[in-house]
Short mmCIF file of C-alpha atoms and ligand atoms in Angstrom, two decimals:
data_model
loop_
_atom_site.label_atom_id
_atom_site.label_comp_id
_atom_site.label_asym_id
_atom_site.label_seq_id
_atom_site.Cartn_x
_atom_site.Cartn_y
_atom_site.Cartn_z
CA MET A 1436 81.50 93.16 119.25
CA ASP A 1437 82.17 89.89 121.07
CA LEU A 1438 78.96 88.14 122.10
CA SER A 1439 80.50 85.21 124.00
CA PHE A 1440 80.82 84.94 127.78
CA SER A 1441 84.05 84.19 129.63
CA ALA A 1442 84.38 81.28 132.10
CA ALA A 1443 84.23 83.79 135.00
CA GLU A 1444 81.01 85.28 133.61
CA GLU A 1445 79.45 81.85 133.20
CA ALA A 1446 80.45 81.06 136.81
CA PHE A 1447 78.79 84.30 137.94
CA ARG A 1448 75.62 83.34 136.08
CA ALA A 1449 75.63 79.87 137.65
CA GLU A 1450 76.06 81.30 141.17
CA LEU A 1451 73.17 83.72 140.57
CA ARG A 1452 70.90 81.00 139.16
CA THR A 1453 71.58 78.74 142.14
CA TRP A 1454 70.79 81.57 144.53
CA LEU A 1455 67.63 82.55 142.66
CA ALA A 1456 66.39 78.95 142.56
CA ALA A 1457 66.66 78.79 146.35
CA ASN A 1458 65.28 82.26 147.08
CA LEU A 1459 62.64 82.99 144.47
CA PRO A 1460 59.79 85.04 145.97
CA PRO A 1461 56.28 83.61 145.49
CA PRO A 1462 54.50 85.19 142.49
CA ALA A 1463 52.79 88.32 143.79
CA GLU A 1464 50.30 90.85 142.47
CA PRO A 1465 49.97 93.07 145.57
CA ALA A 1466 46.50 94.61 145.78
CA THR A 1467 47.46 97.87 147.50
CA LEU A 1468 50.34 100.29 147.25
CA ALA A 1469 51.37 99.53 150.84
CA ALA A 1470 51.43 95.80 150.04
CA GLU A 1471 53.51 96.45 146.93
CA VAL A 1472 56.06 98.53 148.86
CA ALA A 1473 56.24 95.87 151.58
CA PHE A 1474 56.77 93.16 148.93
CA LEU A 1475 59.53 95.15 147.20
CA ARG A 1476 61.28 96.00 150.47
CA ALA A 1477 61.20 92.37 151.59
CA TRP A 1478 62.55 91.22 148.20
CA GLN A 1479 65.34 93.81 148.30
CA ARG A 1480 66.30 92.72 151.84
CA LYS A 1481 66.52 89.12 150.65
CA LEU A 1482 68.64 90.16 147.68
CA HIS A 1483 70.78 92.19 150.07
CA ASP A 1484 71.34 89.18 152.35
CA GLY A 1485 72.69 87.36 149.30
CA ARG A 1486 74.82 90.42 148.36
CA TRP A 1487 72.83 90.89 145.17
CA VAL A 1488 71.89 94.55 145.64
CA GLY A 1489 74.01 97.28 144.01
CA ILE A 1490 76.34 94.65 142.54
CA HIS A 1491 78.03 97.36 140.46
CA TRP A 1492 78.97 99.31 143.59
CA PRO A 1493 82.59 98.91 144.76
CA ARG A 1494 83.16 96.27 147.45
CA GLU A 1495 84.17 98.91 150.02
CA TYR A 1496 80.61 100.29 149.83
CA GLY A 1497 78.88 96.93 150.03
CA GLY A 1498 78.70 96.03 146.32
CA ARG A 1499 80.50 93.30 144.38
CA GLY A 1500 82.42 95.56 142.04
CA ALA A 1501 80.59 93.69 139.26
CA THR A 1502 81.81 94.16 135.70
CA LEU A 1503 79.48 95.53 133.05
CA MET A 1504 78.97 92.03 131.63
CA GLU A 1505 78.05 90.73 135.09
CA GLN A 1506 75.50 93.54 135.40
CA VAL A 1507 74.06 92.57 132.03
CA ILE A 1508 73.84 88.92 133.13
CA PHE A 1509 72.20 89.96 136.41
CA ALA A 1510 69.58 92.12 134.66
CA ASP A 1511 68.97 89.33 132.16
CA GLU A 1512 68.39 86.62 134.76
CA LEU A 1513 66.03 88.86 136.75
CA ALA A 1514 64.11 89.88 133.62
CA LYS A 1515 63.71 86.26 132.50
CA ARG A 1516 61.99 85.54 135.80
CA ARG A 1517 60.08 88.85 135.67
CA LEU A 1518 61.64 89.85 139.01
CA PRO A 1519 62.01 93.48 140.13
CA GLY A 1520 65.34 94.84 141.36
CA GLY A 1521 63.91 95.94 144.72
CA ALA A 1522 62.23 98.88 146.39
CA ASN A 1523 64.98 101.44 146.03
CA VAL A 1524 65.88 101.60 142.37
CA LEU A 1525 66.65 105.34 142.37
CA GLY A 1526 68.75 104.98 145.51
CA ILE A 1527 70.81 102.17 144.02
CA LEU A 1528 71.20 103.51 140.50
CA LEU A 1529 71.35 107.27 141.07
CA VAL A 1530 71.82 108.42 144.66
CA GLY A 1531 74.43 105.90 145.82
CA PRO A 1532 76.77 106.35 142.83
CA THR A 1533 76.39 110.16 143.02
CA LEU A 1534 77.30 110.15 146.72
CA MET A 1535 80.28 107.88 146.07
CA HIS A 1536 81.54 110.47 143.60
CA TRP A 1537 80.68 113.74 145.35
CA GLY A 1538 79.69 112.92 148.94
CA THR A 1539 81.73 113.48 152.09
CA GLU A 1540 82.92 110.42 154.05
CA ALA A 1541 80.25 111.21 156.65
CA GLN A 1542 77.53 111.26 153.97
CA LYS A 1543 78.74 107.99 152.45
CA ASN A 1544 78.83 106.25 155.84
CA ARG A 1545 75.46 107.64 156.83
CA PHE A 1546 73.48 106.94 153.66
CA LEU A 1547 74.99 104.16 151.54
CA PRO A 1548 74.31 101.12 153.78
CA LYS A 1549 70.64 102.06 154.19
CA ILE A 1550 70.20 102.46 150.44
CA LEU A 1551 71.35 98.87 149.93
CA SER A 1552 69.25 97.44 152.76
CA ALA A 1553 66.07 99.28 151.61
CA ASP A 1554 65.79 100.86 155.07
CA GLU A 1555 65.71 104.25 153.36
CA ILE A 1556 63.99 104.74 150.03
CA TRP A 1557 64.84 107.73 147.84
CA CYS A 1558 63.08 109.99 145.38
CA GLN A 1559 64.36 112.62 142.94
CA GLY A 1560 63.15 116.21 143.37
CA TYR A 1561 64.31 117.83 140.14
CA SER A 1562 61.33 118.83 137.93
CA GLU A 1563 59.11 121.81 138.70
CA PRO A 1564 56.02 123.23 137.00
CA GLY A 1565 58.29 125.62 135.04
CA ALA A 1566 61.39 123.42 134.78
CA GLY A 1567 61.44 120.03 133.04
CA SER A 1568 63.38 119.78 129.80
CA ASP A 1569 64.95 123.10 130.76
CA LEU A 1570 65.78 121.93 134.25
CA ALA A 1571 68.14 124.78 135.11
CA SER A 1572 65.15 127.18 135.15
CA LEU A 1573 64.13 125.74 138.53
CA GLN A 1574 62.86 128.24 141.09
CA THR A 1575 62.71 126.37 144.41
CA ARG A 1576 64.81 128.43 146.83
CA ALA A 1577 67.17 127.36 149.61
CA ILE A 1578 68.29 130.29 151.76
CA GLU A 1579 71.19 129.76 154.18
CA GLN A 1580 70.27 130.67 157.75
CA GLY A 1581 72.76 129.65 160.43
CA ASP A 1582 73.16 125.87 160.40
CA VAL A 1583 70.39 125.20 157.90
CA PHE A 1584 69.15 125.94 154.42
CA VAL A 1585 65.50 126.99 154.49
CA VAL A 1586 63.70 125.56 151.47
CA ASN A 1587 60.59 127.02 149.84
CA GLY A 1588 59.05 126.01 146.51
CA GLN A 1589 57.32 123.29 144.53
CA LYS A 1590 58.42 120.15 142.74
CA VAL A 1591 56.29 118.00 140.45
CA TRP A 1592 56.25 114.51 138.87
CA THR A 1593 58.32 113.20 141.78
CA SER A 1594 58.12 109.41 141.36
CA GLY A 1595 57.64 107.54 144.60
CA ALA A 1596 57.73 110.64 146.86
CA HIS A 1597 54.69 109.30 148.71
CA ARG A 1598 56.71 106.34 149.94
CA ALA A 1599 60.19 107.87 150.05
CA ASP A 1600 62.24 108.49 153.19
CA TRP A 1601 64.75 110.83 151.53
CA CYS A 1602 64.91 113.08 148.50
CA ILE A 1603 67.71 114.48 146.34
CA LEU A 1604 66.58 118.06 145.88
CA LEU A 1605 67.80 120.76 143.53
CA ALA A 1606 67.25 124.27 144.86
CA ARG A 1607 68.45 127.76 143.97
CA THR A 1608 70.87 129.12 146.57
CA ASP A 1609 71.87 132.21 144.57
CA PRO A 1610 68.96 133.79 142.67
CA ASN A 1611 71.24 136.42 141.13
CA ALA A 1612 73.76 134.06 139.54
CA PRO A 1613 73.38 132.82 135.90
CA LYS A 1614 70.87 129.99 136.01
CA HIS A 1615 73.30 127.05 135.97
CA GLN A 1616 75.53 128.59 138.61
CA GLY A 1617 73.23 129.33 141.54
CA ILE A 1618 71.89 125.82 142.23
CA SER A 1619 72.74 123.50 145.14
CA TYR A 1620 72.14 119.78 145.61
CA LEU A 1621 70.58 118.87 148.94
CA LEU A 1622 69.68 115.64 150.75
CA VAL A 1623 66.28 116.14 152.36
CA ASP A 1624 64.64 113.99 155.00
CA MET A 1625 61.04 113.58 153.80
CA LYS A 1626 59.80 113.57 157.40
CA THR A 1627 60.91 117.18 157.95
CA PRO A 1628 57.98 119.44 158.90
CA GLY A 1629 56.86 121.74 156.06
CA ILE A 1630 56.88 119.10 153.29
CA THR A 1631 53.52 118.22 151.73
CA VAL A 1632 53.28 115.38 149.22
CA ARG A 1633 50.20 115.16 147.00
CA PRO A 1634 49.87 112.11 144.76
CA LEU A 1635 48.92 112.79 141.12
CA VAL A 1636 46.46 110.27 139.73
CA GLN A 1637 47.45 109.19 136.22
CA MET A 1638 45.20 108.00 133.42
CA THR A 1639 46.16 104.42 134.34
CA GLY A 1640 44.34 105.00 137.64
CA GLY A 1641 47.63 104.58 139.51
CA ALA A 1642 49.35 107.36 141.43
CA GLY A 1643 53.07 106.75 141.01
CA PHE A 1644 54.19 110.33 141.13
CA ASN A 1645 53.47 113.46 143.09
CA GLU A 1646 53.51 117.17 143.65
CA MET A 1647 55.77 118.20 146.55
CA PHE A 1648 55.41 121.51 148.37
CA PHE A 1649 58.15 122.95 150.59
CA GLU A 1650 57.26 125.60 153.15
CA ASP A 1651 60.16 126.84 155.30
CA VAL A 1652 61.72 123.38 155.36
CA PRO A 1653 65.01 123.36 157.31
CA VAL A 1654 67.76 121.23 155.76
CA PRO A 1655 70.98 120.86 157.80
CA ARG A 1656 74.04 122.41 156.13
CA GLU A 1657 75.89 119.11 156.24
CA ASN A 1658 73.29 117.71 153.83
CA ILE A 1659 74.62 119.66 150.88
CA VAL A 1660 76.41 117.50 148.27
CA GLY A 1661 79.35 119.19 146.56
CA GLU A 1662 79.82 122.92 146.93
CA ARG A 1663 77.15 125.56 147.48
CA ASN A 1664 76.00 126.99 144.10
CA ARG A 1665 77.88 124.19 142.25
CA GLY A 1666 75.01 121.70 142.46
CA TRP A 1667 74.48 121.66 138.70
CA GLU A 1668 77.64 119.54 138.27
CA VAL A 1669 76.35 117.10 140.88
CA ALA A 1670 72.90 117.07 139.27
CA ILE A 1671 74.45 116.22 135.89
CA THR A 1672 76.38 113.33 137.43
CA THR A 1673 73.06 111.92 138.67
CA LEU A 1674 71.53 112.39 135.20
CA MET A 1675 74.46 110.55 133.60
CA PHE A 1676 73.81 107.59 135.88
CA GLU A 1677 70.10 107.90 135.06
CA ARG A 1678 70.69 107.82 131.32
CA ALA A 1679 73.11 104.91 131.62
CA GLY A 1680 70.79 102.87 133.79
CA LEU A 1681 67.15 103.84 133.49
CA GLY A 1682 64.83 104.22 130.58
CA THR A 1683 67.23 102.72 128.08
CA ASP A 1684 66.66 99.12 129.08
CA PHE A 1685 63.42 98.17 127.36
CA ARG A 1686 62.93 94.44 127.05
CA PHE A 1687 60.57 93.24 124.40
CA GLU A 1688 60.78 89.43 124.51
CA GLY A 1689 57.99 89.17 127.10
CA PRO A 1690 55.59 91.75 125.56
CA LEU A 1691 56.06 90.30 122.05
CA GLU A 1692 55.42 86.75 123.26
CA SER A 1693 52.37 88.04 125.09
CA LEU A 1694 51.18 89.88 121.95
CA ALA A 1695 51.62 86.74 119.82
CA ALA A 1696 49.69 84.71 122.40
CA ALA A 1697 46.94 87.33 122.35
CA ALA A 1698 46.81 87.24 118.54
CA ARG A 1699 46.43 83.46 118.69
CA HIS A 1700 43.60 83.85 121.17
CA VAL A 1701 41.35 86.52 119.66
CA GLN A 1702 39.24 85.72 116.64
CA ARG A 1703 38.94 87.93 113.55
CA ASP A 1704 36.41 86.90 110.88
CA GLY A 1705 36.04 83.56 112.59
CA ARG A 1706 39.78 82.79 112.53
CA PRO A 1707 42.57 83.44 115.06
CA ALA A 1708 43.90 86.97 114.40
CA ILE A 1709 47.44 85.64 114.01
CA GLU A 1710 46.43 83.89 110.78
CA ALA A 1711 45.86 87.25 109.04
CA PRO A 1712 49.01 88.12 107.01
CA GLY A 1713 48.88 91.78 108.10
CA ASN A 1714 49.08 90.84 111.76
CA ARG A 1715 51.85 88.32 111.18
CA GLN A 1716 53.89 90.90 109.26
CA GLN A 1717 53.41 93.50 111.97
CA LEU A 1718 54.55 91.05 114.65
CA ALA A 1719 57.60 90.23 112.54
CA LYS A 1720 58.37 93.95 112.08
CA PHE A 1721 58.20 94.58 115.82
CA THR A 1722 60.48 91.61 116.43
CA ILE A 1723 63.01 92.89 113.88
CA GLU A 1724 62.99 96.38 115.44
CA ALA A 1725 63.40 94.94 118.93
CA THR A 1726 66.30 92.76 117.77
CA ALA A 1727 68.00 95.71 116.04
CA LEU A 1728 67.64 97.68 119.27
CA ARG A 1729 69.19 94.84 121.26
CA TYR A 1730 72.20 94.72 118.94
CA SER A 1731 72.60 98.50 119.14
CA GLY A 1732 72.63 98.02 122.89
CA TYR A 1733 75.48 95.52 122.50
CA ARG A 1734 77.40 98.12 120.48
CA GLN A 1735 77.01 100.57 123.35
CA LEU A 1736 78.12 97.84 125.75
CA THR A 1737 81.20 97.10 123.63
CA ARG A 1738 82.20 100.79 123.74
CA ARG A 1739 81.96 100.80 127.50
CA LEU A 1740 83.83 97.49 127.87
CA ARG A 1741 86.64 99.13 125.91
CA GLY A 1742 86.73 101.87 128.52
CA GLN A 1743 85.02 104.54 126.39
CA PRO A 1744 82.33 106.73 127.97
CA PRO A 1745 78.66 106.05 127.18
CA GLY A 1746 78.01 107.52 123.73
CA PRO A 1747 74.92 109.17 122.24
CA GLU A 1748 73.63 105.62 121.60
CA GLY A 1749 72.04 106.00 125.04
CA SER A 1750 69.72 108.68 123.60
CA MET A 1751 68.98 106.56 120.53
CA ALA A 1752 68.12 103.56 122.71
CA LYS A 1753 65.87 105.66 124.95
CA LEU A 1754 64.13 107.23 121.95
CA VAL A 1755 63.68 104.07 119.86
CA GLY A 1756 62.90 101.84 122.85
CA SER A 1757 60.24 104.07 124.38
CA GLU A 1758 58.59 104.80 121.02
CA LEU A 1759 58.60 101.10 120.02
CA ASN A 1760 57.15 100.22 123.42
CA LEU A 1761 54.32 102.70 122.78
CA ARG A 1762 53.64 101.42 119.24
CA ILE A 1763 53.52 97.79 120.40
CA ALA A 1764 51.03 98.65 123.14
CA GLN A 1765 48.87 100.73 120.76
CA TYR A 1766 48.87 97.91 118.21
CA ALA A 1767 47.95 95.33 120.84
CA VAL A 1768 45.00 97.42 122.03
CA ALA A 1769 43.77 97.92 118.46
CA LEU A 1770 44.18 94.20 117.70
CA LEU A 1771 42.45 92.99 120.83
CA GLY A 1772 39.59 95.48 120.80
CA PRO A 1773 37.42 94.96 123.90
CA HIS A 1774 39.69 92.08 125.01
CA ALA A 1775 42.40 94.66 125.72
CA GLN A 1776 40.46 95.72 128.78
CA ILE A 1777 40.77 92.30 130.37
CA ASP A 1778 43.17 92.80 133.20
CA THR A 1779 44.07 89.23 134.09
CA ASN A 1780 46.38 86.53 132.92
CA GLU A 1781 43.95 83.75 133.75
CA ALA A 1782 43.92 80.64 131.61
CA GLY A 1783 41.55 80.98 128.69
CA GLU A 1784 41.73 84.78 128.62
CA ALA A 1785 43.76 86.88 126.23
CA PRO A 1786 46.94 87.87 128.11
CA GLY A 1787 46.02 90.99 129.98
CA HIS A 1788 47.21 94.40 131.06
CA TRP A 1789 47.45 95.80 127.51
CA LEU A 1790 45.23 98.79 128.15
CA ALA A 1791 47.23 99.77 131.22
CA ARG A 1792 50.44 99.22 129.25
CA GLU A 1793 49.27 101.52 126.47
CA LEU A 1794 48.28 104.23 128.93
CA MET A 1795 51.62 103.93 130.74
CA ALA A 1796 53.76 103.67 127.61
CA ARG A 1797 53.36 107.37 126.81
CA ALA A 1798 55.01 108.24 130.14
CA HIS A 1799 58.24 106.48 129.13
CA THR A 1800 58.52 108.79 126.10
CA ILE A 1801 58.55 111.73 128.54
CA ALA A 1802 60.37 110.56 131.70
CA GLY A 1803 64.15 110.90 131.78
CA GLY A 1804 64.16 113.32 128.81
CA THR A 1805 61.36 113.52 126.23
CA SER A 1806 61.56 112.03 122.75
CA GLU A 1807 61.98 115.53 121.29
CA ILE A 1808 64.95 116.19 123.57
CA GLN A 1809 66.51 112.82 122.62
CA ARG A 1810 66.01 113.70 118.94
CA ASN A 1811 67.79 117.01 119.55
CA ILE A 1812 70.71 115.15 121.13
CA VAL A 1813 70.92 112.65 118.25
CA ALA A 1814 70.64 115.47 115.69
CA GLU A 1815 73.37 117.57 117.27
CA ARG A 1816 75.80 114.97 118.62
CA VAL A 1817 75.40 112.08 116.18
CA LEU A 1818 74.40 113.72 112.92
CA GLY A 1819 76.21 117.01 113.56
CA LEU A 1820 73.23 119.10 112.45
CA PRO A 1821 73.23 122.81 113.35
CA ARG A 1822 71.36 123.87 116.51
C1 FAD B 741 56.63 108.64 134.48
C2 FAD B 741 57.40 109.89 134.83
C3 FAD B 741 58.18 109.91 135.96
C4 FAD B 741 58.89 111.06 136.31
N1 FAD B 741 59.62 111.04 137.48
C5 FAD B 741 60.28 112.17 137.85
C6 FAD B 741 60.99 112.20 139.10
O1 FAD B 741 61.01 111.22 139.86
N2 FAD B 741 61.63 113.33 139.45
C7 FAD B 741 61.63 114.43 138.64
O2 FAD B 741 62.26 115.42 139.03
N3 FAD B 741 60.94 114.45 137.47
C8 FAD B 741 60.27 113.33 137.06
N4 FAD B 741 59.57 113.33 135.87
C9 FAD B 741 59.50 114.57 135.08
C10 FAD B 741 60.27 114.50 133.76
O3 FAD B 741 61.65 114.58 133.98
C11 FAD B 741 59.75 115.67 132.91
O4 FAD B 741 58.37 115.44 132.65
C12 FAD B 741 60.48 115.79 131.60
O5 FAD B 741 61.82 116.18 131.81
C13 FAD B 741 59.79 116.81 130.66
O6 FAD B 741 59.59 118.02 131.31
P1 FAD B 741 58.15 118.73 131.35
O7 FAD B 741 57.15 117.70 131.74
O8 FAD B 741 58.29 119.94 132.18
O9 FAD B 741 57.85 119.10 129.85
P2 FAD B 741 58.42 120.38 129.08
O10 FAD B 741 59.90 120.45 129.26
O11 FAD B 741 57.60 121.57 129.44
O12 FAD B 741 58.12 119.97 127.59
C14 FAD B 741 56.81 120.12 126.97
C15 FAD B 741 56.92 119.68 125.52
O13 FAD B 741 57.84 120.54 124.83
C16 FAD B 741 58.87 119.78 124.22
N5 FAD B 741 60.16 120.51 124.30
C17 FAD B 741 60.69 121.12 125.40
N6 FAD B 741 61.89 121.66 125.12
C18 FAD B 741 62.12 121.36 123.82
C19 FAD B 741 63.22 121.62 122.94
N7 FAD B 741 64.29 122.28 123.35
N8 FAD B 741 63.14 121.14 121.66
C20 FAD B 741 62.05 120.45 121.23
N9 FAD B 741 60.98 120.19 122.02
C21 FAD B 741 61.02 120.62 123.29
C22 FAD B 741 58.94 118.51 125.04
O14 FAD B 741 59.51 117.44 124.30
C23 FAD B 741 57.49 118.26 125.37
O15 FAD B 741 56.83 117.62 124.31
C24 FAD B 741 58.84 112.21 135.50
C25 FAD B 741 58.05 112.19 134.35
C26 FAD B 741 57.34 111.06 134.01
C27 FAD B 741 56.48 111.08 132.78
#
């Protein structure tokens, strides 16, 4: 792998840094969900004005046609400043690219600009109570009646549905076909009568995802993506974009710095915890694992820069990254004891949020394909073990 940057890439980084220096949002910890959504929308609009949203999208659709290395630089510069990508991450990473591949011209013209501008926020209606890892078992029905599909059924774990304007929905249009062959991929306006969204409160106290109920919800026929009953292919395209972009990008520099700072702050046996050899060794081990993961990520990047498709390294990165993230959070909570409950970053306090991070870390080992499913993929496709 080649770890150096070209002159063009350095110029891209310089342009981005100049723009960020002039447009940095004030540090914000919005108190309510509505305030958080407003903050993220405003930030995405600002990014959009600077043409920094969906930079990997082709220019004809409003992107910059950014190379993979430019995307890496972009993610890096945002992460260093702890900046989010905007309000519409699923729209930018999943829905837009799927529509560019499968959508009609009318669908592309209608939906793509509003994804970039954050005027329409998207959610992903795939999972159901009886269909998660085995997604093709989904039972939500869409029956064709005249100019519409009439949708009935239930989805669950739908992230952001409570603030979404549109949803990519998988529904069964032929209940008699083999399970992968009777599914269609629909674009659903969340304001359509018959949709009920119920937030699910998590153990963090937050409510980031939801149950969604569909009762006789009419979806115009022109909102189908790809062919009727061939939605599985479209759904897989979205999942490929998901695996390439989400869940595999754990960054550990910040958490490990924060953990080291916490270990310097709390006292054990009258001394700062960081002075105990066991704690120092554990911090070093986490740092080594995080560095190994970063270099594996570069290997994946090198493959893709050479024009090869994403390999099973994506599953390894998701598995190792999400499990390491969980172990770091668990260790921090054990190390800090009661301090872990302090939820601030105020001067003089141990750096906060560790309890919430531990509670949330488990979710990352489930979302986007559980650790067991990733292990199956690694076993079958990397190690060649029998099914
Ligand atoms: C934070 C978060 C956000 C999410 N956001 C969304 C969203 O926006 N939209 C959406 O549609 N879904 C979303 N999901 C749902 C997610 O995709 C599913 O939870 C996930 O695919 C697992 O499905 P399940 O929960 O039904 O568990 P199940 O598939 O029922 O699995 C239960 C257990 O069995 C294990 N298991 C299942 N099959 C196998 C197998 N073949 N081999 C070995 N072990 C197996 C699993 O690993 C797991 O431990 C989200 C989930 C989380 C946690």
